[in-house]
Amino acid sequence: MTIPEITTAVDSVRAVQWEQNCLRLLDQRILPGRFEYLTFDSAEGVAEAISRMVVRGAPAIGIAAAYGVVLAAMQATRDYPGDWRQVLLEKLTVLQDSRPTAVNLHWALEQMRTVINQVHSDPVAQLLAEAHRILRDDIEGNQRMGKIGASFLQNCGAVLTHCNTGSLATGGFGTALGVIRTAYAEQNIQMVYASETRPWLQGSRLTAWELQQDKIPVTLIADSACAWLMLSGKVRWVIVGADRIAANGDVANKIGTYMHAVNARYHGLGFMVVAPISTIDPNTGSGDQIEIEQRKSSELLEFSGIRIAPEQADAYNPVFDVTPAELVSVLITERGAVESPNHEKIARLLR
Ligand code: MRU
């Protein structure tokens, strides 16, 4: 069983695919030099792929984990027919621990857990249908957010985006990049500035590549040049995604997002956050409760395996930061836009 083809001419990339009872993930560690899918047939393999960033981006991680549960169910029912439920629930923990910050991972696993708790016989078909549903809903939600977000960008000219929030980071279409895609198609954006996103370079390696695939004009910019770009008056909006949004509207996203938000406020630009409802975590009261993933120091000390810092140097490498809600001009979700988000408005959105 495969997922129906739902790519379009302006949205041609798919990072997560289910084919012949296996999960195929586009290896994002080697883009843009090489375009290769890796195939996975176990939950452990999928968990490792998430940790090592073969697949990345909050929604894509959640979708990959959902398919990881399907793989675990296939294995558990085959090897432990009398005890599959117990074995399967243990595998959920392996997937859950693969990355800490993006809440979509936990959200997707909760959807799968609900199905596991409801079925009485072989769960594989129902779990597969649920994983497909999560994938499809993600793409549809992104397309809806694209329209809602683009309505704020009349005659916008150029925008700045950070990290990669496109089809590579989601089931397809993208969150922030979905808004940008839509506004470009409506001729309200002529240029996308992509900040390179040190140290993993999601902006230069992934966003620039993805926009090129869909023929959307893109200009790379060093993270450290973005305040200067804003001062020049060339961009009117900064548009980003999110990995977790707290109940009060604080936004955890790729390291550097907070810097862009502060700079956007100083220069009088709009700061738009685009994220599905599944990225909002009502159980996290505010941003200071969000666990910020720290990754290995070699991401800073080396470049493509070549040492670029002195041998004795150490490095601090938090890969997410938290932008206070007060710096967000508008939050776009598939349920609508929330201007100047705060605790009360988020609660209303979730109701
Ligand atoms: O470390 P990554 O590449 O997984 O971080 C991705 C981001 O921070 C994205 O901005 C976020 O997940 C939103 S993607 C739709």
JSON list of C-alpha atoms in Angstrom, two decimals, residues 32-144:
[
{"chain": "A", "resi": 32, "resn": "PRO", "atom": "CA", "xyz": [22.29, 19.13, -1.55]},
{"chain": "A", "resi": 33, "resn": "GLY", "atom": "CA", "xyz": [25.26, 17.14, -2.86]},
{"chain": "A", "resi": 34, "resn": "ARG", "atom": "CA", "xyz": [23.47, 13.81, -2.99]},
{"chain": "A", "resi": 35, "resn": "PHE", "atom": "CA", "xyz": [19.76, 12.90, -3.25]},
{"chain": "A", "resi": 36, "resn": "GLU", "atom": "CA", "xyz": [19.30, 9.48, -1.62]},
{"chain": "A", "resi": 37, "resn": "TYR", "atom": "CA", "xyz": [16.51, 7.73, 0.25]},
{"chain": "A", "resi": 38, "resn": "LEU", "atom": "CA", "xyz": [17.32, 5.30, 3.07]},
{"chain": "A", "resi": 39, "resn": "THR", "atom": "CA", "xyz": [14.94, 2.43, 3.78]},
{"chain": "A", "resi": 40, "resn": "PHE", "atom": "CA", "xyz": [13.91, 1.40, 7.32]},
{"chain": "A", "resi": 41, "resn": "ASP", "atom": "CA", "xyz": [12.13, -1.72, 8.54]},
{"chain": "A", "resi": 42, "resn": "SER", "atom": "CA", "xyz": [12.36, -1.28, 12.33]},
{"chain": "A", "resi": 43, "resn": "ALA", "atom": "CA", "xyz": [11.37, 1.26, 14.97]},
{"chain": "A", "resi": 44, "resn": "GLU", "atom": "CA", "xyz": [14.94, 1.27, 16.28]},
{"chain": "A", "resi": 45, "resn": "GLY", "atom": "CA", "xyz": [16.21, 2.22, 12.83]},
{"chain": "A", "resi": 46, "resn": "VAL", "atom": "CA", "xyz": [13.67, 5.04, 12.58]},
{"chain": "A", "resi": 47, "resn": "ALA", "atom": "CA", "xyz": [14.57, 6.31, 16.08]},
{"chain": "A", "resi": 48, "resn": "GLU", "atom": "CA", "xyz": [18.24, 6.41, 15.09]},
{"chain": "A", "resi": 49, "resn": "ALA", "atom": "CA", "xyz": [17.38, 8.19, 11.84]},
{"chain": "A", "resi": 50, "resn": "ILE", "atom": "CA", "xyz": [15.56, 10.87, 13.87]},
{"chain": "A", "resi": 51, "resn": "SER", "atom": "CA", "xyz": [18.45, 11.26, 16.36]},
{"chain": "A", "resi": 52, "resn": "ARG", "atom": "CA", "xyz": [21.02, 11.49, 13.57]},
{"chain": "A", "resi": 53, "resn": "MET", "atom": "CA", "xyz": [18.86, 13.89, 11.54]},
{"chain": "A", "resi": 54, "resn": "VAL", "atom": "CA", "xyz": [18.36, 11.78, 8.45]},
{"chain": "A", "resi": 55, "resn": "VAL", "atom": "CA", "xyz": [14.86, 13.20, 8.93]},
{"chain": "A", "resi": 56, "resn": "ARG", "atom": "CA", "xyz": [14.36, 16.49, 10.79]},
{"chain": "A", "resi": 57, "resn": "GLY", "atom": "CA", "xyz": [11.79, 19.24, 11.23]},
{"chain": "A", "resi": 58, "resn": "ALA", "atom": "CA", "xyz": [9.12, 18.91, 13.90]},
{"chain": "A", "resi": 59, "resn": "PRO", "atom": "CA", "xyz": [6.18, 17.60, 11.81]},
{"chain": "A", "resi": 60, "resn": "ALA", "atom": "CA", "xyz": [8.37, 15.26, 9.70]},
{"chain": "A", "resi": 61, "resn": "ILE", "atom": "CA", "xyz": [9.84, 13.75, 12.87]},
{"chain": "A", "resi": 62, "resn": "GLY", "atom": "CA", "xyz": [6.32, 13.05, 14.17]},
{"chain": "A", "resi": 63, "resn": "ILE", "atom": "CA", "xyz": [5.23, 11.46, 10.89]},
{"chain": "A", "resi": 64, "resn": "ALA", "atom": "CA", "xyz": [8.37, 9.31, 10.67]},
{"chain": "A", "resi": 65, "resn": "ALA", "atom": "CA", "xyz": [7.81, 8.16, 14.27]},
{"chain": "A", "resi": 66, "resn": "ALA", "atom": "CA", "xyz": [4.19, 7.22, 13.46]},
{"chain": "A", "resi": 67, "resn": "TYR", "atom": "CA", "xyz": [5.44, 4.96, 10.66]},
{"chain": "A", "resi": 68, "resn": "GLY", "atom": "CA", "xyz": [8.08, 3.68, 13.08]},
{"chain": "A", "resi": 69, "resn": "VAL", "atom": "CA", "xyz": [5.21, 2.44, 15.24]},
{"chain": "A", "resi": 70, "resn": "VAL", "atom": "CA", "xyz": [3.74, 0.60, 12.24]},
{"chain": "A", "resi": 71, "resn": "LEU", "atom": "CA", "xyz": [7.10, -1.12, 11.68]},
{"chain": "A", "resi": 72, "resn": "ALA", "atom": "CA", "xyz": [7.25, -2.02, 15.37]},
{"chain": "A", "resi": 73, "resn": "ALA", "atom": "CA", "xyz": [3.73, -3.46, 15.18]},
{"chain": "A", "resi": 74, "resn": "MET", "atom": "CA", "xyz": [4.63, -5.60, 12.17]},
{"chain": "A", "resi": 75, "resn": "GLN", "atom": "CA", "xyz": [7.60, -7.00, 14.07]},
{"chain": "A", "resi": 76, "resn": "ALA", "atom": "CA", "xyz": [5.78, -7.44, 17.41]},
{"chain": "A", "resi": 77, "resn": "THR", "atom": "CA", "xyz": [2.81, -9.31, 15.91]},
{"chain": "A", "resi": 78, "resn": "ARG", "atom": "CA", "xyz": [5.16, -11.55, 13.93]},
{"chain": "A", "resi": 79, "resn": "ASP", "atom": "CA", "xyz": [7.62, -12.35, 16.76]},
{"chain": "A", "resi": 80, "resn": "TYR", "atom": "CA", "xyz": [5.34, -12.11, 19.84]},
{"chain": "A", "resi": 81, "resn": "PRO", "atom": "CA", "xyz": [1.82, -12.94, 18.65]},
{"chain": "A", "resi": 82, "resn": "GLY", "atom": "CA", "xyz": [0.54, -13.50, 22.20]},
{"chain": "A", "resi": 83, "resn": "ASP", "atom": "CA", "xyz": [2.20, -10.47, 23.74]},
{"chain": "A", "resi": 84, "resn": "TRP", "atom": "CA", "xyz": [2.43, -7.92, 20.92]},
{"chain": "A", "resi": 85, "resn": "ARG", "atom": "CA", "xyz": [0.80, -5.01, 22.79]},
{"chain": "A", "resi": 86, "resn": "GLN", "atom": "CA", "xyz": [3.35, -4.99, 25.62]},
{"chain": "A", "resi": 87, "resn": "VAL", "atom": "CA", "xyz": [6.29, -5.25, 23.20]},
{"chain": "A", "resi": 88, "resn": "LEU", "atom": "CA", "xyz": [4.87, -2.51, 20.99]},
{"chain": "A", "resi": 89, "resn": "LEU", "atom": "CA", "xyz": [4.31, -0.07, 23.84]},
{"chain": "A", "resi": 90, "resn": "GLU", "atom": "CA", "xyz": [7.96, -0.52, 24.87]},
{"chain": "A", "resi": 91, "resn": "LYS", "atom": "CA", "xyz": [9.08, 0.42, 21.34]},
{"chain": "A", "resi": 92, "resn": "LEU", "atom": "CA", "xyz": [7.16, 3.68, 21.63]},
{"chain": "A", "resi": 93, "resn": "THR", "atom": "CA", "xyz": [9.62, 4.76, 24.33]},
{"chain": "A", "resi": 94, "resn": "VAL", "atom": "CA", "xyz": [12.57, 4.21, 21.99]},
{"chain": "A", "resi": 95, "resn": "LEU", "atom": "CA", "xyz": [10.96, 6.50, 19.42]},
{"chain": "A", "resi": 96, "resn": "GLN", "atom": "CA", "xyz": [9.92, 9.05, 22.03]},
{"chain": "A", "resi": 97, "resn": "ASP", "atom": "CA", "xyz": [13.49, 9.45, 23.30]},
{"chain": "A", "resi": 98, "resn": "SER", "atom": "CA", "xyz": [14.98, 10.10, 19.86]},
{"chain": "A", "resi": 99, "resn": "ARG", "atom": "CA", "xyz": [14.85, 13.94, 20.09]},
{"chain": "A", "resi": 100, "resn": "PRO", "atom": "CA", "xyz": [13.64, 16.11, 22.98]},
{"chain": "A", "resi": 101, "resn": "THR", "atom": "CA", "xyz": [12.41, 19.50, 21.80]},
{"chain": "A", "resi": 102, "resn": "ALA", "atom": "CA", "xyz": [9.80, 19.00, 19.05]},
{"chain": "A", "resi": 103, "resn": "VAL", "atom": "CA", "xyz": [6.46, 18.19, 20.65]},
{"chain": "A", "resi": 104, "resn": "ASN", "atom": "CA", "xyz": [5.02, 16.83, 17.39]},
{"chain": "A", "resi": 105, "resn": "LEU", "atom": "CA", "xyz": [6.96, 13.63, 18.07]},
{"chain": "A", "resi": 106, "resn": "HIS", "atom": "CA", "xyz": [5.09, 13.07, 21.34]},
{"chain": "A", "resi": 107, "resn": "TRP", "atom": "CA", "xyz": [1.82, 14.18, 19.77]},
{"chain": "A", "resi": 108, "resn": "ALA", "atom": "CA", "xyz": [2.11, 11.67, 16.90]},
{"chain": "A", "resi": 109, "resn": "LEU", "atom": "CA", "xyz": [3.05, 8.85, 19.28]},
{"chain": "A", "resi": 110, "resn": "GLU", "atom": "CA", "xyz": [0.00, 9.66, 21.43]},
{"chain": "A", "resi": 111, "resn": "GLN", "atom": "CA", "xyz": [-2.24, 9.32, 18.35]},
{"chain": "A", "resi": 112, "resn": "MET", "atom": "CA", "xyz": [-0.67, 5.93, 17.68]},
{"chain": "A", "resi": 113, "resn": "ARG", "atom": "CA", "xyz": [-0.96, 4.89, 21.35]},
{"chain": "A", "resi": 114, "resn": "THR", "atom": "CA", "xyz": [-4.69, 5.62, 21.25]},
{"chain": "A", "resi": 115, "resn": "VAL", "atom": "CA", "xyz": [-5.09, 3.22, 18.32]},
{"chain": "A", "resi": 116, "resn": "ILE", "atom": "CA", "xyz": [-2.99, 0.55, 20.07]},
{"chain": "A", "resi": 117, "resn": "ASN", "atom": "CA", "xyz": [-5.18, 0.80, 23.16]},
{"chain": "A", "resi": 118, "resn": "GLN", "atom": "CA", "xyz": [-8.38, 0.48, 21.11]},
{"chain": "A", "resi": 119, "resn": "VAL", "atom": "CA", "xyz": [-7.62, -2.52, 18.89]},
{"chain": "A", "resi": 120, "resn": "HIS", "atom": "CA", "xyz": [-8.18, -6.10, 20.04]},
{"chain": "A", "resi": 121, "resn": "SER", "atom": "CA", "xyz": [-6.67, -8.10, 17.18]},
{"chain": "A", "resi": 122, "resn": "ASP", "atom": "CA", "xyz": [-3.79, -7.51, 14.73]},
{"chain": "A", "resi": 123, "resn": "PRO", "atom": "CA", "xyz": [-3.22, -3.70, 14.89]},
{"chain": "A", "resi": 124, "resn": "VAL", "atom": "CA", "xyz": [-1.06, -3.24, 11.77]},
{"chain": "A", "resi": 125, "resn": "ALA", "atom": "CA", "xyz": [-3.76, -2.18, 9.29]},
{"chain": "A", "resi": 126, "resn": "GLN", "atom": "CA", "xyz": [-5.29, 0.35, 11.68]},
{"chain": "A", "resi": 127, "resn": "LEU", "atom": "CA", "xyz": [-1.91, 1.77, 12.69]},
{"chain": "A", "resi": 128, "resn": "LEU", "atom": "CA", "xyz": [-0.91, 2.14, 9.06]},
{"chain": "A", "resi": 129, "resn": "ALA", "atom": "CA", "xyz": [-4.18, 3.94, 8.32]},
{"chain": "A", "resi": 130, "resn": "GLU", "atom": "CA", "xyz": [-3.52, 6.25, 11.28]},
{"chain": "A", "resi": 131, "resn": "ALA", "atom": "CA", "xyz": [0.04, 7.05, 10.11]},
{"chain": "A", "resi": 132, "resn": "HIS", "atom": "CA", "xyz": [-1.29, 7.81, 6.61]},
{"chain": "A", "resi": 133, "resn": "ARG", "atom": "CA", "xyz": [-3.96, 10.05, 8.19]},
{"chain": "A", "resi": 134, "resn": "ILE", "atom": "CA", "xyz": [-1.32, 11.97, 10.19]},
{"chain": "A", "resi": 135, "resn": "LEU", "atom": "CA", "xyz": [0.69, 12.50, 7.00]},
{"chain": "A", "resi": 136, "resn": "ARG", "atom": "CA", "xyz": [-2.30, 13.61, 4.93]},
{"chain": "A", "resi": 137, "resn": "ASP", "atom": "CA", "xyz": [-3.65, 15.91, 7.66]},
{"chain": "A", "resi": 138, "resn": "ASP", "atom": "CA", "xyz": [-0.24, 17.51, 7.94]},
{"chain": "A", "resi": 139, "resn": "ILE", "atom": "CA", "xyz": [-0.12, 18.35, 4.22]},
{"chain": "A", "resi": 140, "resn": "GLU", "atom": "CA", "xyz": [-3.72, 19.61, 4.19]},
{"chain": "A", "resi": 141, "resn": "GLY", "atom": "CA", "xyz": [-3.10, 21.68, 7.32]},
{"chain": "A", "resi": 142, "resn": "ASN", "atom": "CA", "xyz": [0.00, 23.19, 5.75]},
{"chain": "A", "resi": 143, "resn": "GLN", "atom": "CA", "xyz": [-1.92, 24.14, 2.63]},
{"chain": "A", "resi": 144, "resn": "ARG", "atom": "CA", "xyz": [-4.59, 25.79, 4.79]}
]
